[in-house]
Amino acid sequence: MKQKMEDIKITVFTPTYNRAYIISVLYQSLKRQSFKNFEWLVVDDGSQDETEELLKQWINENNDFPIRYFRQKNGGKCCAINKGLELARGELFFTVDSDDYLTDDALEKINIWEKELSKKQRYCGFAGNLGISECETPNHLFKEKYYEGSALDRYGKVDGERAMVFYTEVHRKYMYPIFSEERFMTEAVTWNRMAHDGYKMRFYNDIIWIYEYREDGLTKSGSRLFIDNPKGYGLWLRERAIFLKYNWIEKIKMYYTFICDLSGKYTLKQCSEFIGASENLMNLLWSGRTIVSNLKKMCK
């Protein structure tokens, strides 16, 4: 019997672009879930392959969970996430990439973890672990079964990528800013804002998400994505510096690295606008590269 839409606990949200060749692996893992009170919401970010045909076929299959498919003009992952947040009907919002898959008990653990959170405290959500298999992860394991902190702890006490799960109503307050000419922004922008506003997160050791870095994936694209989308890149760095209370040496290192990353494609004036620093300072840093290099060595 299919779950009523208004009673859905978890929205498993998948933004996808040209993943018809691999998305069935995720679909099969959803069919194997021991916990059934969820929906699979897919936003197709302008795919030019057979993604639409596949999803329409799966929607008509006799699944234990509803599948909802929406197609939009290509705008990048964060634009797709914004759309997913608008459409989601679950209490929890769990973004899962279309080229990865879940362990069979992933959603069951998410349901249990949510019940463990104190309603008297201000949580935006929690996170499971990612692994290259169900028993192998490159991430650090905490001494206890979980670590209590915030998303800003990802810059120190919580390493690696994590399976982030948010309360839908909280995440809707933190939609991604969109720059019309850009197609990428790190998801950490909204996570950092939640943490800065006082929202807590709990990070669990258990692996619930299995991944493999692919040649056509976002992670493999590396620094090129940041260079090609400088406004989003600059916004993330600028806010991170504020939220983590960078000292002046840390800020100089950040500005200098930003210039080095973007100097081959953008002017110093553009770089200063992207990251919110004065043009005079950026010119000074660029002309005094030897001094900055020595300062960076001092901070190691």
PDB file of C-alpha atoms in Angstrom:
ATOM      1  CA  MET A   1       0.000   0.000   0.000  1.00  0.00           C
ATOM      2  CA  LYS A   2       1.490   3.357  -1.017  1.00  0.00           C
ATOM      3  CA  GLN A   3       2.140   5.958   1.655  1.00  0.00           C
ATOM      4  CA  LYS A   4      -0.163   8.971   1.782  1.00  0.00           C
ATOM      5  CA  MET A   5       1.711  12.081   0.695  1.00  0.00           C
ATOM      6  CA  GLU A   6       0.778  14.114   3.771  1.00  0.00           C
ATOM      7  CA  ASP A   7       2.244  11.454   6.128  1.00  0.00           C
ATOM      8  CA  ILE A   8       5.693  11.228   4.553  1.00  0.00           C
ATOM      9  CA  LYS A   9       8.599  11.227   7.000  1.00  0.00           C
ATOM     10  CA  ILE A  10      11.552  11.555   4.597  1.00  0.00           C
ATOM     11  CA  THR A  11      11.940  13.185   1.219  1.00  0.00           C
ATOM     12  CA  VAL A  12      14.848  11.505  -0.526  1.00  0.00           C
ATOM     13  CA  PHE A  13      15.759  14.227  -2.969  1.00  0.00           C
ATOM     14  CA  THR A  14      17.901  13.621  -6.051  1.00  0.00           C
ATOM     15  CA  PRO A  15      19.060  16.397  -8.364  1.00  0.00           C
ATOM     16  CA  THR A  16      20.246  14.801 -11.589  1.00  0.00           C
ATOM     17  CA  TYR A  17      21.834  15.714 -14.888  1.00  0.00           C
ATOM     18  CA  ASN A  18      22.593  13.102 -17.573  1.00  0.00           C
ATOM     19  CA  ARG A  19      22.803  10.157 -15.160  1.00  0.00           C
ATOM     20  CA  ALA A  20      20.518   7.708 -16.960  1.00  0.00           C
ATOM     21  CA  TYR A  21      23.417   5.257 -17.165  1.00  0.00           C
ATOM     22  CA  ILE A  22      23.806   4.970 -13.374  1.00  0.00           C
ATOM     23  CA  ILE A  23      20.714   6.311 -11.535  1.00  0.00           C
ATOM     24  CA  SER A  24      19.077   2.869 -11.537  1.00  0.00           C
ATOM     25  CA  VAL A  25      21.591   1.778  -8.859  1.00  0.00           C
ATOM     26  CA  LEU A  26      20.141   4.395  -6.492  1.00  0.00           C
ATOM     27  CA  TYR A  27      16.607   3.405  -7.478  1.00  0.00           C
ATOM     28  CA  GLN A  28      17.262  -0.251  -6.651  1.00  0.00           C
ATOM     29  CA  SER A  29      18.724   0.705  -3.268  1.00  0.00           C
ATOM     30  CA  LEU A  30      15.561   2.687  -2.492  1.00  0.00           C
ATOM     31  CA  LYS A  31      13.443  -0.334  -3.346  1.00  0.00           C
ATOM     32  CA  ARG A  32      15.450  -2.362  -0.814  1.00  0.00           C
ATOM     33  CA  GLN A  33      14.922   0.073   2.074  1.00  0.00           C
ATOM     34  CA  SER A  34      13.679  -1.518   5.298  1.00  0.00           C
ATOM     35  CA  PHE A  35      11.925   1.778   6.157  1.00  0.00           C
ATOM     36  CA  LYS A  36       9.099   2.614   3.747  1.00  0.00           C
ATOM     37  CA  ASN A  37       7.709   5.973   4.871  1.00  0.00           C
ATOM     38  CA  PHE A  38       9.466   8.121   2.284  1.00  0.00           C
ATOM     39  CA  GLU A  39       9.099   9.694  -1.129  1.00  0.00           C
ATOM     40  CA  TRP A  40      11.685   9.909  -3.898  1.00  0.00           C
ATOM     41  CA  LEU A  41      11.681  13.379  -5.392  1.00  0.00           C
ATOM     42  CA  VAL A  42      13.795  13.828  -8.528  1.00  0.00           C
ATOM     43  CA  VAL A  43      14.529  17.177 -10.147  1.00  0.00           C
ATOM     44  CA  ASP A  44      16.022  16.728 -13.595  1.00  0.00           C
ATOM     45  CA  ASP A  45      18.303  19.698 -14.262  1.00  0.00           C
ATOM     46  CA  GLY A  46      17.890  19.652 -18.038  1.00  0.00           C
ATOM     47  CA  SER A  47      19.216  16.164 -18.871  1.00  0.00           C
ATOM     48  CA  GLN A  48      19.684  15.309 -22.542  1.00  0.00           C
ATOM     49  CA  ASP A  49      19.715  11.538 -22.097  1.00  0.00           C
ATOM     50  CA  GLU A  50      17.022   8.967 -21.205  1.00  0.00           C
ATOM     51  CA  THR A  51      16.519  10.129 -17.619  1.00  0.00           C
ATOM     52  CA  GLU A  52      12.936  11.286 -18.174  1.00  0.00           C
ATOM     53  CA  GLU A  53      11.905   8.008 -19.842  1.00  0.00           C
ATOM     54  CA  LEU A  54      13.416   5.979 -16.994  1.00  0.00           C
ATOM     55  CA  LEU A  55      11.691   7.948 -14.245  1.00  0.00           C
ATOM     56  CA  LYS A  56       8.316   7.792 -15.985  1.00  0.00           C
ATOM     57  CA  GLN A  57       8.718   4.030 -16.273  1.00  0.00           C
ATOM     58  CA  TRP A  58       9.595   3.670 -12.580  1.00  0.00           C
ATOM     59  CA  ILE A  59       6.688   5.885 -11.510  1.00  0.00           C
ATOM     60  CA  ASN A  60       4.328   3.348 -13.082  1.00  0.00           C
ATOM     61  CA  GLU A  61       5.916   0.394 -11.292  1.00  0.00           C
ATOM     62  CA  ASN A  62       4.338  -1.051  -8.156  1.00  0.00           C
ATOM     63  CA  ASN A  63       6.678   0.529  -5.585  1.00  0.00           C
ATOM     64  CA  ASP A  64       6.182   0.875  -1.835  1.00  0.00           C
ATOM     65  CA  PHE A  65       6.980   4.584  -2.064  1.00  0.00           C
ATOM     66  CA  PRO A  66       5.843   7.452  -4.327  1.00  0.00           C
ATOM     67  CA  ILE A  67       8.182   8.806  -7.002  1.00  0.00           C
ATOM     68  CA  ARG A  68       7.794  12.403  -8.138  1.00  0.00           C
ATOM     69  CA  TYR A  69       9.694  13.679 -11.166  1.00  0.00           C
ATOM     70  CA  PHE A  70      10.153  17.291 -12.281  1.00  0.00           C
ATOM     71  CA  ARG A  71      12.203  18.643 -15.142  1.00  0.00           C
ATOM     72  CA  GLN A  72      13.652  22.156 -15.339  1.00  0.00           C
ATOM     73  CA  LYS A  73      16.088  24.187 -17.393  1.00  0.00           C
ATOM     74  CA  ASN A  74      19.712  23.553 -16.447  1.00  0.00           C
ATOM     75  CA  GLY A  75      20.661  25.814 -13.565  1.00  0.00           C
ATOM     76  CA  GLY A  76      23.066  23.742 -11.478  1.00  0.00           C
ATOM     77  CA  LYS A  77      22.734  21.563  -8.403  1.00  0.00           C
ATOM     78  CA  CYS A  78      21.870  24.304  -5.892  1.00  0.00           C
ATOM     79  CA  CYS A  79      19.158  25.651  -8.160  1.00  0.00           C
ATOM     80  CA  ALA A  80      17.739  22.113  -8.315  1.00  0.00           C
ATOM     81  CA  ILE A  81      17.921  21.836  -4.511  1.00  0.00           C
ATOM     82  CA  ASN A  82      15.929  25.063  -4.165  1.00  0.00           C
ATOM     83  CA  LYS A  83      13.245  23.543  -6.392  1.00  0.00           C
ATOM     84  CA  GLY A  84      13.324  20.331  -4.385  1.00  0.00           C
ATOM     85  CA  LEU A  85      12.793  22.240  -1.150  1.00  0.00           C
ATOM     86  CA  GLU A  86       9.767  23.963  -2.652  1.00  0.00           C
ATOM     87  CA  LEU A  87       8.263  20.621  -3.685  1.00  0.00           C
ATOM     88  CA  ALA A  88       9.259  18.361  -0.774  1.00  0.00           C
ATOM     89  CA  ARG A  89       6.477  16.811   1.323  1.00  0.00           C
ATOM     90  CA  GLY A  90       8.598  14.980   3.883  1.00  0.00           C
ATOM     91  CA  GLU A  91       9.429  16.173   7.389  1.00  0.00           C
ATOM     92  CA  LEU A  92      13.092  15.465   6.632  1.00  0.00           C
ATOM     93  CA  PHE A  93      14.990  16.468   3.488  1.00  0.00           C
ATOM     94  CA  PHE A  94      17.807  14.130   2.421  1.00  0.00           C
ATOM     95  CA  THR A  95      19.742  14.988  -0.747  1.00  0.00           C
ATOM     96  CA  VAL A  96      21.276  11.905  -2.364  1.00  0.00           C
ATOM     97  CA  ASP A  97      23.355  12.199  -5.534  1.00  0.00           C
ATOM     98  CA  SER A  98      22.184  10.295  -8.594  1.00  0.00           C
ATOM     99  CA  ASP A  99      25.460   8.412  -9.053  1.00  0.00           C
ATOM    100  CA  ASP A 100      25.585   7.010  -5.498  1.00  0.00           C
ATOM    101  CA  TYR A 101      23.328   4.678  -3.484  1.00  0.00           C
ATOM    102  CA  LEU A 102      22.131   3.945   0.064  1.00  0.00           C
ATOM    103  CA  THR A 103      22.622   1.034   2.408  1.00  0.00           C
ATOM    104  CA  ASP A 104      19.453  -1.018   2.855  1.00  0.00           C
ATOM    105  CA  ASP A 105      18.892   0.338   6.380  1.00  0.00           C
ATOM    106  CA  ALA A 106      19.827   3.972   5.651  1.00  0.00           C
ATOM    107  CA  LEU A 107      16.343   5.454   5.977  1.00  0.00           C
ATOM    108  CA  GLU A 108      15.544   3.298   8.998  1.00  0.00           C
ATOM    109  CA  LYS A 109      18.601   4.733  10.764  1.00  0.00           C
ATOM    110  CA  ILE A 110      17.615   8.258   9.762  1.00  0.00           C
ATOM    111  CA  ASN A 111      14.186   7.731  11.318  1.00  0.00           C
ATOM    112  CA  ILE A 112      15.756   6.418  14.545  1.00  0.00           C
ATOM    113  CA  TRP A 113      18.300   9.239  14.721  1.00  0.00           C
ATOM    114  CA  GLU A 114      15.644  11.892  14.306  1.00  0.00           C
ATOM    115  CA  LYS A 115      13.709  10.470  17.245  1.00  0.00           C
ATOM    116  CA  GLU A 116      16.867  10.655  19.390  1.00  0.00           C
ATOM    117  CA  LEU A 117      17.188  14.428  18.978  1.00  0.00           C
ATOM    118  CA  SER A 118      15.970  16.506  21.881  1.00  0.00           C
ATOM    119  CA  LYS A 119      13.018  18.664  20.874  1.00  0.00           C
ATOM    120  CA  LYS A 120      14.157  21.219  23.439  1.00  0.00           C
ATOM    121  CA  GLN A 121      17.321  21.978  21.480  1.00  0.00           C
ATOM    122  CA  ARG A 122      17.717  23.791  18.175  1.00  0.00           C
ATOM    123  CA  TYR A 123      18.713  21.247  15.546  1.00  0.00           C
ATOM    124  CA  CYS A 124      18.685  21.853  11.806  1.00  0.00           C
ATOM    125  CA  GLY A 125      19.342  18.154  11.257  1.00  0.00           C
ATOM    126  CA  PHE A 126      21.957  15.420  11.525  1.00  0.00           C
ATOM    127  CA  ALA A 127      24.304  13.412   9.340  1.00  0.00           C
ATOM    128  CA  GLY A 128      25.330   9.839   8.660  1.00  0.00           C
ATOM    129  CA  ASN A 129      28.663   8.726   7.269  1.00  0.00           C
ATOM    130  CA  LEU A 130      29.725   8.110   3.664  1.00  0.00           C
ATOM    131  CA  GLY A 131      31.681   5.038   2.678  1.00  0.00           C
ATOM    132  CA  ILE A 132      33.347   3.388  -0.277  1.00  0.00           C
ATOM    133  CA  SER A 133      31.597   0.236   0.954  1.00  0.00           C
ATOM    134  CA  GLU A 134      29.212  -0.590   3.796  1.00  0.00           C
ATOM    135  CA  CYS A 135      32.151  -1.107   6.172  1.00  0.00           C
ATOM    136  CA  GLU A 136      34.874   1.203   4.786  1.00  0.00           C
ATOM    137  CA  THR A 137      35.078   4.986   5.060  1.00  0.00           C
ATOM    138  CA  PRO A 138      37.969   7.423   4.631  1.00  0.00           C
ATOM    139  CA  ASN A 139      36.402   9.622   7.309  1.00  0.00           C
ATOM    140  CA  HIS A 140      37.487   9.832  10.922  1.00  0.00           C
ATOM    141  CA  LEU A 141      35.356   7.809  13.378  1.00  0.00           C
ATOM    142  CA  PHE A 142      34.335   9.483  16.619  1.00  0.00           C
ATOM    143  CA  LYS A 143      35.067   7.796  19.948  1.00  0.00           C
ATOM    144  CA  GLU A 144      31.355   7.764  20.724  1.00  0.00           C
ATOM    145  CA  LYS A 145      28.657   6.753  18.236  1.00  0.00           C
ATOM    146  CA  TYR A 146      28.140  10.387  17.260  1.00  0.00           C
ATOM    147  CA  TYR A 147      29.627  13.871  17.539  1.00  0.00           C
ATOM    148  CA  GLU A 148      27.496  16.785  18.717  1.00  0.00           C
ATOM    149  CA  GLY A 149      28.262  20.140  17.129  1.00  0.00           C
ATOM    150  CA  SER A 150      27.322  22.243  14.115  1.00  0.00           C
ATOM    151  CA  ALA A 151      27.976  22.302  10.381  1.00  0.00           C
ATOM    152  CA  LEU A 152      30.882  24.682  10.959  1.00  0.00           C
ATOM    153  CA  ASP A 153      32.715  21.834  12.682  1.00  0.00           C
ATOM    154  CA  ARG A 154      33.245  20.397   9.188  1.00  0.00           C
ATOM    155  CA  TYR A 155      36.232  22.766   9.003  1.00  0.00           C
ATOM    156  CA  GLY A 156      38.025  21.038  11.843  1.00  0.00           C
ATOM    157  CA  LYS A 157      36.452  18.397  14.050  1.00  0.00           C
ATOM    158  CA  VAL A 158      34.344  16.637  11.395  1.00  0.00           C
ATOM    159  CA  ASP A 159      36.255  15.574   8.300  1.00  0.00           C
ATOM    160  CA  GLY A 160      35.201  14.320   4.872  1.00  0.00           C
ATOM    161  CA  GLU A 161      31.845  14.313   3.151  1.00  0.00           C
ATOM    162  CA  ARG A 162      28.781  13.370   5.209  1.00  0.00           C
ATOM    163  CA  ALA A 163      25.203  12.317   4.471  1.00  0.00           C
ATOM    164  CA  MET A 164      23.456  15.497   5.581  1.00  0.00           C
ATOM    165  CA  VAL A 165      19.780  15.266   6.578  1.00  0.00           C
ATOM    166  CA  PHE A 166      17.806  18.421   7.397  1.00  0.00           C
ATOM    167  CA  TYR A 167      14.416  19.304   8.765  1.00  0.00           C
ATOM    168  CA  THR A 168      12.633  20.467   5.630  1.00  0.00           C
ATOM    169  CA  GLU A 169      11.040  23.500   7.254  1.00  0.00           C
ATOM    170  CA  VAL A 170      14.404  24.669   8.590  1.00  0.00           C
ATOM    171  CA  HIS A 171      16.210  24.184   5.281  1.00  0.00           C
ATOM    172  CA  ARG A 172      13.482  26.149   3.470  1.00  0.00           C
ATOM    173  CA  LYS A 173      14.562  29.197   5.458  1.00  0.00           C
ATOM    174  CA  TYR A 174      18.017  28.821   3.898  1.00  0.00           C
ATOM    175  CA  MET A 175      17.560  28.613   0.155  1.00  0.00           C
ATOM    176  CA  TYR A 176      20.635  28.980  -2.051  1.00  0.00           C
ATOM    177  CA  PRO A 177      21.380  32.433  -3.474  1.00  0.00           C
ATOM    178  CA  ILE A 178      21.375  32.160  -7.263  1.00  0.00           C
ATOM    179  CA  PHE A 179      23.667  34.040  -9.650  1.00  0.00           C
ATOM    180  CA  SER A 180      21.990  33.785 -13.045  1.00  0.00           C
ATOM    181  CA  GLU A 181      25.227  33.393 -14.994  1.00  0.00           C
ATOM    182  CA  GLU A 182      26.655  30.712 -12.677  1.00  0.00           C
ATOM    183  CA  ARG A 183      25.846  26.995 -12.380  1.00  0.00           C
ATOM    184  CA  PHE A 184      27.690  25.931  -9.214  1.00  0.00           C
ATOM    185  CA  MET A 185      27.897  26.839  -5.554  1.00  0.00           C
ATOM    186  CA  THR A 186      29.121  24.638  -2.733  1.00  0.00           C
ATOM    187  CA  GLU A 187      26.253  23.321  -0.604  1.00  0.00           C
ATOM    188  CA  ALA A 188      28.207  24.445   2.461  1.00  0.00           C
ATOM    189  CA  VAL A 189      26.952  28.020   1.946  1.00  0.00           C
ATOM    190  CA  THR A 190      23.551  27.317   3.523  1.00  0.00           C
ATOM    191  CA  TRP A 191      24.924  24.772   6.004  1.00  0.00           C
ATOM    192  CA  ASN A 192      27.315  27.421   7.355  1.00  0.00           C
ATOM    193  CA  ARG A 193      24.500  29.952   7.634  1.00  0.00           C
ATOM    194  CA  MET A 194      22.414  27.538   9.701  1.00  0.00           C
ATOM    195  CA  ALA A 195      25.338  26.933  12.051  1.00  0.00           C
ATOM    196  CA  HIS A 196      26.060  30.640  12.371  1.00  0.00           C
ATOM    197  CA  ASP A 197      22.436  31.212  13.347  1.00  0.00           C
ATOM    198  CA  GLY A 198      22.787  28.739  16.198  1.00  0.00           C
ATOM    199  CA  TYR A 199      21.457  25.508  14.699  1.00  0.00           C
ATOM    200  CA  LYS A 200      23.088  22.327  15.940  1.00  0.00           C
ATOM    201  CA  MET A 201      23.881  19.098  14.084  1.00  0.00           C
ATOM    202  CA  ARG A 202      24.679  15.584  15.188  1.00  0.00           C
ATOM    203  CA  PHE A 203      27.171  13.518  13.158  1.00  0.00           C
ATOM    204  CA  TYR A 204      26.954   9.717  13.336  1.00  0.00           C
ATOM    205  CA  ASN A 205      29.645   7.129  12.606  1.00  0.00           C
ATOM    206  CA  ASP A 206      27.334   4.729  10.749  1.00  0.00           C
ATOM    207  CA  ILE A 207      27.771   4.471   6.987  1.00  0.00           C
ATOM    208  CA  ILE A 208      24.462   4.955   5.164  1.00  0.00           C
ATOM    209  CA  TRP A 209      25.646   6.250   1.758  1.00  0.00           C
ATOM    210  CA  ILE A 210      27.998   4.474  -0.662  1.00  0.00           C
ATOM    211  CA  TYR A 211      29.851   6.596  -3.192  1.00  0.00           C
ATOM    212  CA  GLU A 212      32.344   6.419  -5.994  1.00  0.00           C
ATOM    213  CA  TYR A 213      34.000   9.476  -7.490  1.00  0.00           C
ATOM    214  CA  ARG A 214      33.303   9.499 -11.211  1.00  0.00           C
ATOM    215  CA  GLU A 215      35.112  11.276 -13.998  1.00  0.00           C
ATOM    216  CA  ASP A 216      31.966  13.235 -14.903  1.00  0.00           C
ATOM    217  CA  GLY A 217      31.003  14.056 -11.309  1.00  0.00           C
ATOM    218  CA  LEU A 218      31.132  17.415  -9.531  1.00  0.00           C
ATOM    219  CA  THR A 219      33.875  16.324  -7.127  1.00  0.00           C
ATOM    220  CA  LYS A 220      36.170  15.255  -9.958  1.00  0.00           C
ATOM    221  CA  SER A 221      35.774  18.702 -11.519  1.00  0.00           C
ATOM    222  CA  GLY A 222      37.673  20.112  -8.536  1.00  0.00           C
ATOM    223  CA  SER A 223      38.833  23.720  -8.513  1.00  0.00           C
ATOM    224  CA  ARG A 224      37.577  24.347 -12.066  1.00  0.00           C
ATOM    225  CA  LEU A 225      34.016  24.598 -10.727  1.00  0.00           C
ATOM    226  CA  PHE A 226      35.020  27.331  -8.293  1.00  0.00           C
ATOM    227  CA  ILE A 227      37.010  29.234 -10.909  1.00  0.00           C
ATOM    228  CA  ASP A 228      34.128  29.111 -13.395  1.00  0.00           C
ATOM    229  CA  ASN A 229      31.655  30.297 -10.735  1.00  0.00           C
ATOM    230  CA  PRO A 230      33.559  33.057  -8.890  1.00  0.00           C
ATOM    231  CA  LYS A 231      30.607  34.847  -7.270  1.00  0.00           C
ATOM    232  CA  GLY A 232      29.466  31.724  -5.456  1.00  0.00           C
ATOM    233  CA  TYR A 233      33.073  30.869  -4.602  1.00  0.00           C
ATOM    234  CA  GLY A 234      33.728  34.332  -3.188  1.00  0.00           C
ATOM    235  CA  LEU A 235      30.479  34.310  -1.191  1.00  0.00           C
ATOM    236  CA  TRP A 236      31.357  30.995   0.445  1.00  0.00           C
ATOM    237  CA  LEU A 237      34.885  32.136   1.395  1.00  0.00           C
ATOM    238  CA  ARG A 238      33.753  35.548   2.632  1.00  0.00           C
ATOM    239  CA  GLU A 239      31.042  34.138   4.887  1.00  0.00           C
ATOM    240  CA  ARG A 240      33.235  31.308   6.157  1.00  0.00           C
ATOM    241  CA  ALA A 241      35.851  33.866   7.228  1.00  0.00           C
ATOM    242  CA  ILE A 242      33.187  35.831   9.116  1.00  0.00           C
ATOM    243  CA  PHE A 243      31.562  32.821  10.768  1.00  0.00           C
ATOM    244  CA  LEU A 244      34.898  31.281  11.830  1.00  0.00           C
ATOM    245  CA  LYS A 245      36.228  34.678  12.944  1.00  0.00           C
ATOM    246  CA  TYR A 246      39.393  34.665  10.838  1.00  0.00           C
ATOM    247  CA  ASN A 247      42.252  36.836  12.087  1.00  0.00           C
ATOM    248  CA  TRP A 248      43.959  39.230   9.672  1.00  0.00           C
ATOM    249  CA  ILE A 249      46.664  36.753   8.665  1.00  0.00           C
ATOM    250  CA  GLU A 250      44.041  34.108   7.847  1.00  0.00           C
ATOM    251  CA  LYS A 251      42.121  36.656   5.790  1.00  0.00           C
ATOM    252  CA  ILE A 252      45.241  37.670   3.863  1.00  0.00           C
ATOM    253  CA  LYS A 253      45.946  34.019   3.074  1.00  0.00           C
ATOM    254  CA  MET A 254      42.370  33.592   1.870  1.00  0.00           C
ATOM    255  CA  TYR A 255      42.455  36.694  -0.351  1.00  0.00           C
ATOM    256  CA  TYR A 256      45.809  35.742  -1.808  1.00  0.00           C
ATOM    257  CA  THR A 257      44.706  32.181  -2.602  1.00  0.00           C
ATOM    258  CA  PHE A 258      41.558  33.540  -4.221  1.00  0.00           C
ATOM    259  CA  ILE A 259      43.592  35.846  -6.456  1.00  0.00           C
ATOM    260  CA  CYS A 260      45.917  33.012  -7.435  1.00  0.00           C
ATOM    261  CA  ASP A 261      42.970  30.775  -8.315  1.00  0.00           C
ATOM    262  CA  LEU A 262      41.211  33.387 -10.455  1.00  0.00           C
ATOM    263  CA  SER A 263      44.043  35.556 -11.810  1.00  0.00           C
ATOM    264  CA  GLY A 264      44.261  33.800 -15.167  1.00  0.00           C
ATOM    265  CA  LYS A 265      40.608  34.473 -15.963  1.00  0.00           C
ATOM    266  CA  TYR A 266      39.526  37.615 -14.105  1.00  0.00           C
ATOM    267  CA  THR A 267      40.940  41.061 -13.338  1.00  0.00           C
ATOM    268  CA  LEU A 268      41.978  42.096  -9.846  1.00  0.00           C
ATOM    269  CA  LYS A 269      38.991  44.446  -9.764  1.00  0.00           C
ATOM    270  CA  GLN A 270      36.647  41.554 -10.482  1.00  0.00           C
ATOM    271  CA  CYS A 271      38.370  39.405  -7.856  1.00  0.00           C
ATOM    272  CA  SER A 272      37.930  42.124  -5.241  1.00  0.00           C
ATOM    273  CA  GLU A 273      34.213  42.380  -6.074  1.00  0.00           C
ATOM    274  CA  PHE A 274      33.694  38.604  -5.947  1.00  0.00           C
ATOM    275  CA  ILE A 275      35.184  38.199  -2.471  1.00  0.00           C
ATOM    276  CA  GLY A 276      34.238  41.586  -1.009  1.00  0.00           C
ATOM    277  CA  ALA A 277      37.721  43.021  -0.430  1.00  0.00           C
ATOM    278  CA  SER A 278      39.071  46.422  -1.440  1.00  0.00           C
ATOM    279  CA  GLU A 279      40.740  46.654  -4.824  1.00  0.00           C
ATOM    280  CA  ASN A 280      43.719  48.455  -3.252  1.00  0.00           C
ATOM    281  CA  LEU A 281      44.303  45.555  -0.872  1.00  0.00           C
ATOM    282  CA  MET A 282      44.082  43.011  -3.682  1.00  0.00           C
ATOM    283  CA  ASN A 283      46.560  45.000  -5.777  1.00  0.00           C
ATOM    284  CA  LEU A 284      48.897  45.239  -2.812  1.00  0.00           C
ATOM    285  CA  LEU A 285      48.712  41.490  -2.185  1.00  0.00           C
ATOM    286  CA  TRP A 286      49.326  40.676  -5.821  1.00  0.00           C
ATOM    287  CA  SER A 287      52.284  42.993  -6.079  1.00  0.00           C
ATOM    288  CA  GLY A 288      53.709  41.742  -2.794  1.00  0.00           C
ATOM    289  CA  ARG A 289      53.539  38.037  -3.563  1.00  0.00           C
ATOM    290  CA  THR A 290      56.877  37.310  -1.876  1.00  0.00           C
ATOM    291  CA  ILE A 291      55.716  38.869   1.396  1.00  0.00           C
ATOM    292  CA  VAL A 292      52.445  36.941   1.317  1.00  0.00           C
ATOM    293  CA  SER A 293      54.281  33.710   0.556  1.00  0.00           C
ATOM    294  CA  ASN A 294      56.432  34.202   3.656  1.00  0.00           C
ATOM    295  CA  LEU A 295      53.358  34.986   5.773  1.00  0.00           C
ATOM    296  CA  LYS A 296      51.743  31.763   4.635  1.00  0.00           C
ATOM    297  CA  LYS A 297      54.832  29.803   5.663  1.00  0.00           C
ATOM    298  CA  MET A 298      54.720  31.464   9.099  1.00  0.00           C
ATOM    299  CA  CYS A 299      51.152  30.230   9.611  1.00  0.00           C
ATOM    300  CA  LYS A 300      51.859  26.588   8.848  1.00  0.00           C
TER     301      LYS A 300
END
